[in-house]
């Protein structure tokens, strides 16, 4: 391709255009489209998990809501999010949680299972003993039969006190095979290395803190879409390393402040409708914390879907992205 100007000279502006075009072409050649199907678990015994509260600074209490009311409101918030997704023709596989045993975090399935383009499903080692009951054999059997997936099981690492909580611990750039992971009690480097070797990912490991406390999950502070990324740069100690990795793959970066991270602006997921329309899904709290310019920036690449989930966010310390397990079949 050639750009001709008067006197056959290329201006600096046109050279920059060519460079951007080349980067975009290289990135598109590696794109794996966002998932067009999601797996979600409707909560039955949702509530505060004291085992996870020891290292999740985003969990807090609701003094004016009883445990029973919290369970009801969490189901209503779940149903509202599902309705929004389905209104935009996004496919959702819904499974109901079971009453016994109580699983307060069952609404967050992305921490115990992930699905991959090579027909593999991965089971992950979990920090909280209460959460390990979420890996139900009946649910796993139904999923693997429907998706015809083989299971890769890393749960044996729990005996060694080593954890990797799925796409909470890792934010996967599936197209470029990069696994972003912030250091945490819930993200052990040994398990991360095994995953990266098994699935041919490059690990990008960094430190991130909120008010000088390590951030428990990577997906709280960043989200990677096909052409852009949300990144909580205020929270990342070695931010240059992460930014360089994102830019090397042609991602446009929307930077988020520490306050926006506390409102779950980074806990978002890019998904596609059955027609192929790309959406970024987040909570209403997160959406309202974005600036007008940030919304415009994101909407250059995709539309935004948001839904209110205040009880789930407050008691669970996680937001919309944690509720969504991407399905590749």
Short mmCIF file of C-alpha atoms in Angstrom, two decimals:
data_model
loop_
_atom_site.label_atom_id
_atom_site.label_comp_id
_atom_site.label_asym_id
_atom_site.label_seq_id
_atom_site.Cartn_x
_atom_site.Cartn_y
_atom_site.Cartn_z
CA UNK A 1 0.00 0.00 0.00
CA UNK A 2 1.36 3.46 -0.86
CA UNK A 3 0.19 6.94 0.12
CA UNK A 4 1.19 9.66 -2.40
CA UNK A 5 1.44 13.29 -1.45
CA UNK A 6 2.60 16.34 -3.39
CA UNK A 7 6.30 15.92 -4.34
CA UNK A 8 5.87 12.19 -3.50
CA UNK A 9 6.74 12.76 0.17
CA UNK A 10 5.02 11.09 3.13
CA UNK A 11 4.08 13.40 5.96
CA UNK A 12 4.58 12.37 9.62
CA UNK A 13 0.81 12.25 10.04
CA UNK A 14 0.44 9.70 7.24
CA UNK A 15 3.34 7.65 8.56
CA UNK A 16 1.53 7.42 11.91
CA UNK A 17 -1.61 6.30 10.09
CA UNK A 18 0.30 3.55 8.31
CA UNK A 19 1.84 2.41 11.60
CA UNK A 20 -1.56 2.27 13.28
CA UNK A 21 -3.04 0.40 10.31
CA UNK A 22 -0.24 -2.16 10.46
CA UNK A 23 -0.67 -2.68 14.20
CA UNK A 24 -4.42 -3.13 13.77
CA UNK A 25 -3.94 -5.66 10.98
CA UNK A 26 -1.45 -7.64 13.10
CA UNK A 27 -3.83 -7.63 16.05
CA UNK A 28 -6.85 -8.67 13.99
CA UNK A 29 -4.91 -11.60 12.57
CA UNK A 30 -4.66 -13.00 16.11
CA UNK A 31 -8.17 -12.16 17.31
CA UNK A 32 -10.30 -14.79 18.97
CA UNK A 33 -13.79 -13.27 19.10
CA UNK A 34 -15.36 -12.63 22.49
CA UNK A 35 -17.55 -15.44 23.75
CA UNK A 36 -21.09 -15.55 22.42
CA UNK A 37 -22.35 -17.73 25.26
CA UNK A 38 -22.15 -17.47 29.05
CA UNK A 39 -22.64 -19.87 31.96
CA UNK A 40 -24.23 -18.49 35.13
CA UNK A 41 -25.35 -19.97 38.46
CA UNK A 42 -28.52 -18.66 40.10
CA UNK A 43 -27.82 -18.25 43.83
CA UNK A 44 -29.89 -19.94 46.54
CA UNK A 45 -27.93 -19.25 49.76
CA UNK A 46 -26.07 -16.09 48.81
CA UNK A 47 -24.42 -14.19 51.65
CA UNK A 48 -21.20 -12.95 53.19
CA UNK A 49 -18.35 -15.47 53.20
CA UNK A 50 -16.08 -14.81 56.16
CA UNK A 51 -13.37 -17.05 54.70
CA UNK A 52 -12.95 -14.81 51.64
CA UNK A 53 -13.33 -11.57 53.61
CA UNK A 54 -9.83 -12.01 55.10
CA UNK A 55 -8.22 -10.98 51.78
CA UNK A 56 -11.02 -9.30 49.81
CA UNK A 57 -11.01 -5.63 50.79
CA UNK A 58 -14.11 -4.98 48.68
CA UNK A 59 -16.43 -7.10 50.82
CA UNK A 60 -18.51 -5.25 53.39
CA UNK A 61 -21.67 -5.65 55.47
CA UNK A 62 -25.28 -4.59 54.97
CA UNK A 63 -26.59 -3.59 58.38
CA UNK A 64 -30.15 -2.90 57.20
CA UNK A 65 -30.67 -6.18 55.28
CA UNK A 66 -31.31 -9.57 56.90
CA UNK A 67 -29.63 -12.74 55.64
CA UNK A 68 -32.93 -13.98 54.21
CA UNK A 69 -33.62 -10.68 52.47
CA UNK A 70 -30.10 -10.66 51.02
CA UNK A 71 -30.71 -14.10 49.49
CA UNK A 72 -33.94 -12.89 47.86
CA UNK A 73 -32.43 -9.65 46.60
CA UNK A 74 -29.40 -11.45 45.19
CA UNK A 75 -31.69 -13.71 43.14
CA UNK A 76 -33.58 -10.66 41.90
CA UNK A 77 -30.33 -8.97 40.89
CA UNK A 78 -29.20 -12.15 39.14
CA UNK A 79 -32.49 -12.42 37.24
CA UNK A 80 -32.28 -8.76 36.25
CA UNK A 81 -28.80 -9.22 34.78
CA UNK A 82 -29.86 -12.35 32.90
CA UNK A 83 -32.86 -10.49 31.47
CA UNK A 84 -30.60 -7.66 30.24
CA UNK A 85 -28.25 -10.14 28.56
CA UNK A 86 -31.09 -12.02 26.90
CA UNK A 87 -32.71 -8.79 25.72
CA UNK A 88 -29.50 -8.18 23.77
CA UNK A 89 -29.56 -11.74 22.34
CA UNK A 90 -26.64 -13.00 24.40
CA UNK A 91 -26.94 -16.72 25.09
CA UNK A 92 -26.93 -17.74 28.74
CA UNK A 93 -26.70 -21.25 30.20
CA UNK A 94 -28.34 -21.00 33.62
CA UNK A 95 -27.87 -23.51 36.43
CA UNK A 96 -29.58 -23.30 39.81
CA UNK A 97 -27.51 -23.50 42.96
CA UNK A 98 -28.48 -26.17 45.51
CA UNK A 99 -29.67 -25.38 49.04
CA UNK A 100 -27.38 -27.90 50.71
CA UNK A 101 -24.57 -27.35 51.38
CA UNK A 102 -24.76 -23.57 51.67
CA UNK A 103 -22.55 -21.94 49.03
CA UNK A 104 -22.58 -18.16 49.64
CA UNK A 105 -20.46 -17.39 46.53
CA UNK A 106 -22.07 -19.80 44.05
CA UNK A 107 -23.09 -16.81 41.93
CA UNK A 108 -19.40 -16.40 40.97
CA UNK A 109 -18.67 -19.53 38.84
CA UNK A 110 -15.77 -18.06 36.87
CA UNK A 111 -13.48 -18.76 39.83
CA UNK A 112 -13.83 -22.54 39.73
CA UNK A 113 -14.23 -23.29 36.02
CA UNK A 114 -13.17 -21.89 32.65
CA UNK A 115 -13.82 -23.04 29.10
CA UNK A 116 -11.42 -22.88 26.19
CA UNK A 117 -11.44 -22.94 22.42
CA UNK A 118 -9.74 -26.36 22.28
CA UNK A 119 -12.75 -28.10 23.87
CA UNK A 120 -11.12 -28.06 27.31
CA UNK A 121 -12.74 -27.16 30.62
CA UNK A 122 -10.48 -26.34 33.58
CA UNK A 123 -11.22 -26.87 37.29
CA UNK A 124 -9.32 -24.60 39.66
CA UNK A 125 -8.01 -24.83 43.24
CA UNK A 126 -9.91 -22.46 45.56
CA UNK A 127 -8.68 -20.57 48.63
CA UNK A 128 -11.96 -20.80 50.58
CA UNK A 129 -12.98 -24.30 51.70
CA UNK A 130 -16.61 -23.18 51.57
CA UNK A 131 -16.22 -22.35 47.89
CA UNK A 132 -14.89 -25.77 46.90
CA UNK A 133 -18.43 -27.17 47.18
CA UNK A 134 -19.36 -25.03 44.16
CA UNK A 135 -17.59 -27.59 41.94
CA UNK A 136 -20.66 -29.81 41.74
CA UNK A 137 -20.25 -33.11 39.90
CA UNK A 138 -23.79 -32.94 38.46
CA UNK A 139 -23.24 -29.47 37.08
CA UNK A 140 -19.83 -30.38 35.67
CA UNK A 141 -21.26 -33.51 34.04
CA UNK A 142 -24.10 -31.56 32.44
CA UNK A 143 -21.70 -28.92 31.13
CA UNK A 144 -19.08 -31.28 29.73
CA UNK A 145 -21.74 -33.46 28.08
CA UNK A 146 -23.44 -30.48 26.48
CA UNK A 147 -20.19 -28.85 25.35
CA UNK A 148 -18.34 -32.11 24.66
CA UNK A 149 -15.41 -30.84 26.69
CA UNK A 150 -12.51 -32.68 28.29
CA UNK A 151 -11.67 -31.67 31.86
CA UNK A 152 -8.26 -30.47 33.05
CA UNK A 153 -8.22 -30.64 36.86
CA UNK A 154 -5.83 -28.51 38.94
CA UNK A 155 -7.70 -28.96 42.24
CA UNK A 156 -4.96 -31.25 43.62
CA UNK A 157 -2.96 -28.08 44.36
CA UNK A 158 -5.35 -27.35 47.23
CA UNK A 159 -3.54 -29.99 49.31
CA UNK A 160 -0.36 -27.90 48.94
CA UNK A 161 -2.10 -24.63 49.81
CA UNK A 162 -1.64 -23.33 46.26
CA UNK A 163 -4.54 -21.65 44.51
CA UNK A 164 -5.53 -20.22 41.13
CA UNK A 165 -9.10 -18.97 41.01
CA UNK A 166 -9.89 -19.18 37.32
CA UNK A 167 -10.57 -16.02 35.34
CA UNK A 168 -10.65 -14.12 38.61
CA UNK A 169 -6.95 -14.79 39.19
CA UNK A 170 -6.18 -14.50 35.48
CA UNK A 171 -7.40 -12.05 32.87
CA UNK A 172 -6.89 -13.87 29.61
CA UNK A 173 -6.06 -12.22 26.31
CA UNK A 174 -7.15 -15.30 24.39
CA UNK A 175 -6.18 -13.98 20.97
CA UNK A 176 -2.61 -13.20 21.95
CA UNK A 177 -2.29 -16.04 24.50
CA UNK A 178 -1.34 -13.78 27.42
CA UNK A 179 -2.44 -14.43 31.00
CA UNK A 180 -2.39 -11.28 33.13
CA UNK A 181 -2.18 -12.04 36.86
CA UNK A 182 -1.62 -9.90 39.93
CA UNK A 183 0.18 -11.52 42.84
CA UNK A 184 -2.15 -12.70 45.57
CA UNK A 185 -2.75 -15.43 48.15
CA UNK A 186 -5.33 -16.72 45.67
CA UNK A 187 -2.96 -16.72 42.67
CA UNK A 188 0.02 -19.00 43.18
CA UNK A 189 2.83 -18.79 40.61
CA UNK A 190 3.28 -22.59 40.47
CA UNK A 191 -0.34 -23.20 39.40
CA UNK A 192 -0.23 -20.25 37.03
CA UNK A 193 2.89 -21.69 35.37
CA UNK A 194 1.20 -25.08 34.93
CA UNK A 195 -1.85 -23.46 33.31
CA UNK A 196 0.31 -21.35 30.99
CA UNK A 197 2.36 -24.36 29.90
CA UNK A 198 -0.71 -26.54 29.37
CA UNK A 199 -2.55 -23.89 27.34
CA UNK A 200 0.44 -22.13 25.74
CA UNK A 201 -0.06 -18.76 27.44
CA UNK A 202 2.58 -16.20 28.35
CA UNK A 203 2.22 -15.06 31.99
CA UNK A 204 2.38 -11.34 32.75
CA UNK A 205 2.62 -11.19 36.54
CA UNK A 206 2.55 -7.95 38.51
CA UNK A 207 1.71 -6.44 41.91
CA UNK A 208 -1.47 -4.49 42.55
CA UNK A 209 -2.72 -2.92 45.77
CA UNK A 210 -5.76 -1.08 47.05
CA UNK A 211 -4.96 1.18 50.02
CA UNK A 212 -1.71 -0.75 50.41
CA UNK A 213 -3.48 -4.13 50.59
CA UNK A 214 -2.84 -6.71 47.83
CA UNK A 215 -5.79 -6.98 45.44
CA UNK A 216 -7.23 -10.47 45.63
CA UNK A 217 -8.23 -10.97 41.96
CA UNK A 218 -6.83 -9.60 38.72
CA UNK A 219 -10.26 -9.19 37.14
CA UNK A 220 -11.08 -6.48 39.68
CA UNK A 221 -8.50 -4.13 38.17
CA UNK A 222 -8.52 -4.97 34.46
CA UNK A 223 -10.54 -6.28 31.55
CA UNK A 224 -9.14 -7.17 28.14
CA UNK A 225 -11.40 -6.97 25.08
CA UNK A 226 -10.54 -7.57 21.43
CA UNK A 227 -9.25 -4.06 20.69
CA UNK A 228 -9.14 -2.30 24.04
CA UNK A 229 -8.50 -2.85 27.74
CA UNK A 230 -9.70 -1.31 30.99
CA UNK A 231 -6.79 -0.92 33.41
CA UNK A 232 -6.62 0.33 37.00
CA UNK A 233 -3.24 1.98 36.64
CA UNK A 234 -3.47 3.72 40.04
CA UNK A 235 -3.45 0.31 41.75
CA UNK A 236 -0.62 -1.35 39.80
CA UNK A 237 2.92 -1.01 41.15
CA UNK A 238 4.72 -2.07 37.96
CA UNK A 239 2.23 -0.42 35.61
CA UNK A 240 4.76 0.23 32.84
CA UNK A 241 5.26 -3.52 32.38
CA UNK A 242 1.53 -4.16 32.01
CA UNK A 243 0.93 -1.15 29.76
CA UNK A 244 3.77 -2.17 27.44
CA UNK A 245 2.33 -5.68 27.13
CA UNK A 246 -1.13 -4.35 26.27
CA UNK A 247 0.24 -1.83 23.77
CA UNK A 248 2.42 -4.47 22.11
CA UNK A 249 -0.78 -6.31 21.14
CA UNK A 250 -2.44 -3.17 19.79
CA UNK A 251 -4.85 -2.59 22.68
CA UNK A 252 -6.21 0.87 23.33
CA UNK A 253 -6.08 1.43 27.11
CA UNK A 254 -8.85 3.08 29.12
CA UNK A 255 -7.23 3.95 32.45
CA UNK A 256 -9.19 3.67 35.70
CA UNK A 257 -8.56 5.39 39.02
CA UNK A 258 -8.36 3.66 42.41
CA UNK A 259 -11.82 5.00 43.27
CA UNK A 260 -13.25 3.61 40.02
CA UNK A 261 -11.70 0.24 40.79
CA UNK A 262 -13.45 0.27 44.18
CA UNK A 263 -16.69 0.76 42.22
CA UNK A 264 -15.88 -2.31 40.09
CA UNK A 265 -15.25 -0.43 36.83
CA UNK A 266 -12.55 -2.96 35.94
CA UNK A 267 -14.78 -5.95 36.62
CA UNK A 268 -16.34 -6.07 33.17
CA UNK A 269 -16.47 -8.58 30.30
CA UNK A 270 -16.71 -8.21 26.53
CA UNK A 271 -19.25 -10.61 25.00
CA UNK A 272 -21.00 -11.02 21.65
CA UNK A 273 -24.68 -11.37 20.82
CA UNK A 274 -26.01 -14.05 18.49
CA UNK A 275 -25.88 -11.43 15.71
CA UNK A 276 -22.22 -10.74 16.42
CA UNK A 277 -22.63 -7.36 18.14
CA UNK A 278 -19.93 -6.72 20.73
CA UNK A 279 -20.97 -5.54 24.20
CA UNK A 280 -19.12 -4.70 27.39
CA UNK A 281 -21.09 -5.98 30.39
CA UNK A 282 -20.72 -4.33 33.81
CA UNK A 283 -22.74 -3.30 36.85
CA UNK A 284 -24.73 -0.08 37.01
CA UNK A 285 -22.51 1.04 39.90
CA UNK A 286 -19.48 0.63 37.65
CA UNK A 287 -21.13 2.37 34.70
CA UNK A 288 -22.15 5.36 36.83
CA UNK A 289 -18.56 5.70 38.12
CA UNK A 290 -17.17 6.10 34.59
CA UNK A 291 -16.68 9.59 33.23
CA UNK A 292 -18.52 10.80 30.15
CA UNK A 293 -15.29 10.69 28.17
CA UNK A 294 -14.50 7.14 29.31
CA UNK A 295 -17.94 5.96 28.18
CA UNK A 296 -17.40 7.62 24.78
CA UNK A 297 -13.97 6.00 24.58
CA UNK A 298 -15.36 2.52 25.24
CA UNK A 299 -18.28 3.04 22.88
CA UNK A 300 -15.84 3.57 20.01
CA UNK A 301 -15.37 -0.20 20.21
CA UNK A 302 -18.61 -1.63 21.62
CA UNK A 303 -21.90 -0.89 23.32
CA UNK A 304 -22.26 -1.11 27.12
CA UNK A 305 -24.79 -3.22 29.01
CA UNK A 306 -25.15 -2.52 32.72
CA UNK A 307 -27.39 -3.87 35.45
CA UNK A 308 -27.70 -3.05 39.18
CA UNK A 309 -26.38 -5.71 41.58
CA UNK A 310 -25.72 -3.76 44.83
CA UNK A 311 -26.28 -6.61 47.29
CA UNK A 312 -24.08 -9.03 45.36
CA UNK A 313 -21.33 -6.42 45.08
CA UNK A 314 -21.44 -5.38 48.74
CA UNK A 315 -21.61 -8.80 50.41
CA UNK A 316 -19.71 -10.74 47.75
CA UNK A 317 -16.97 -8.22 47.00
CA UNK A 318 -17.22 -9.02 43.30
CA UNK A 319 -19.27 -7.72 40.40
CA UNK A 320 -20.70 -8.67 37.03
CA UNK A 321 -17.61 -10.18 35.44
CA UNK A 322 -17.29 -12.62 38.37
CA UNK A 323 -20.81 -13.88 37.61
CA UNK A 324 -19.99 -14.82 34.01
CA UNK A 325 -18.12 -17.89 32.81
CA UNK A 326 -17.37 -17.62 29.09
CA UNK A 327 -18.38 -20.67 27.06
CA UNK A 328 -16.54 -21.72 23.91
CA UNK A 329 -18.16 -24.70 22.20
#
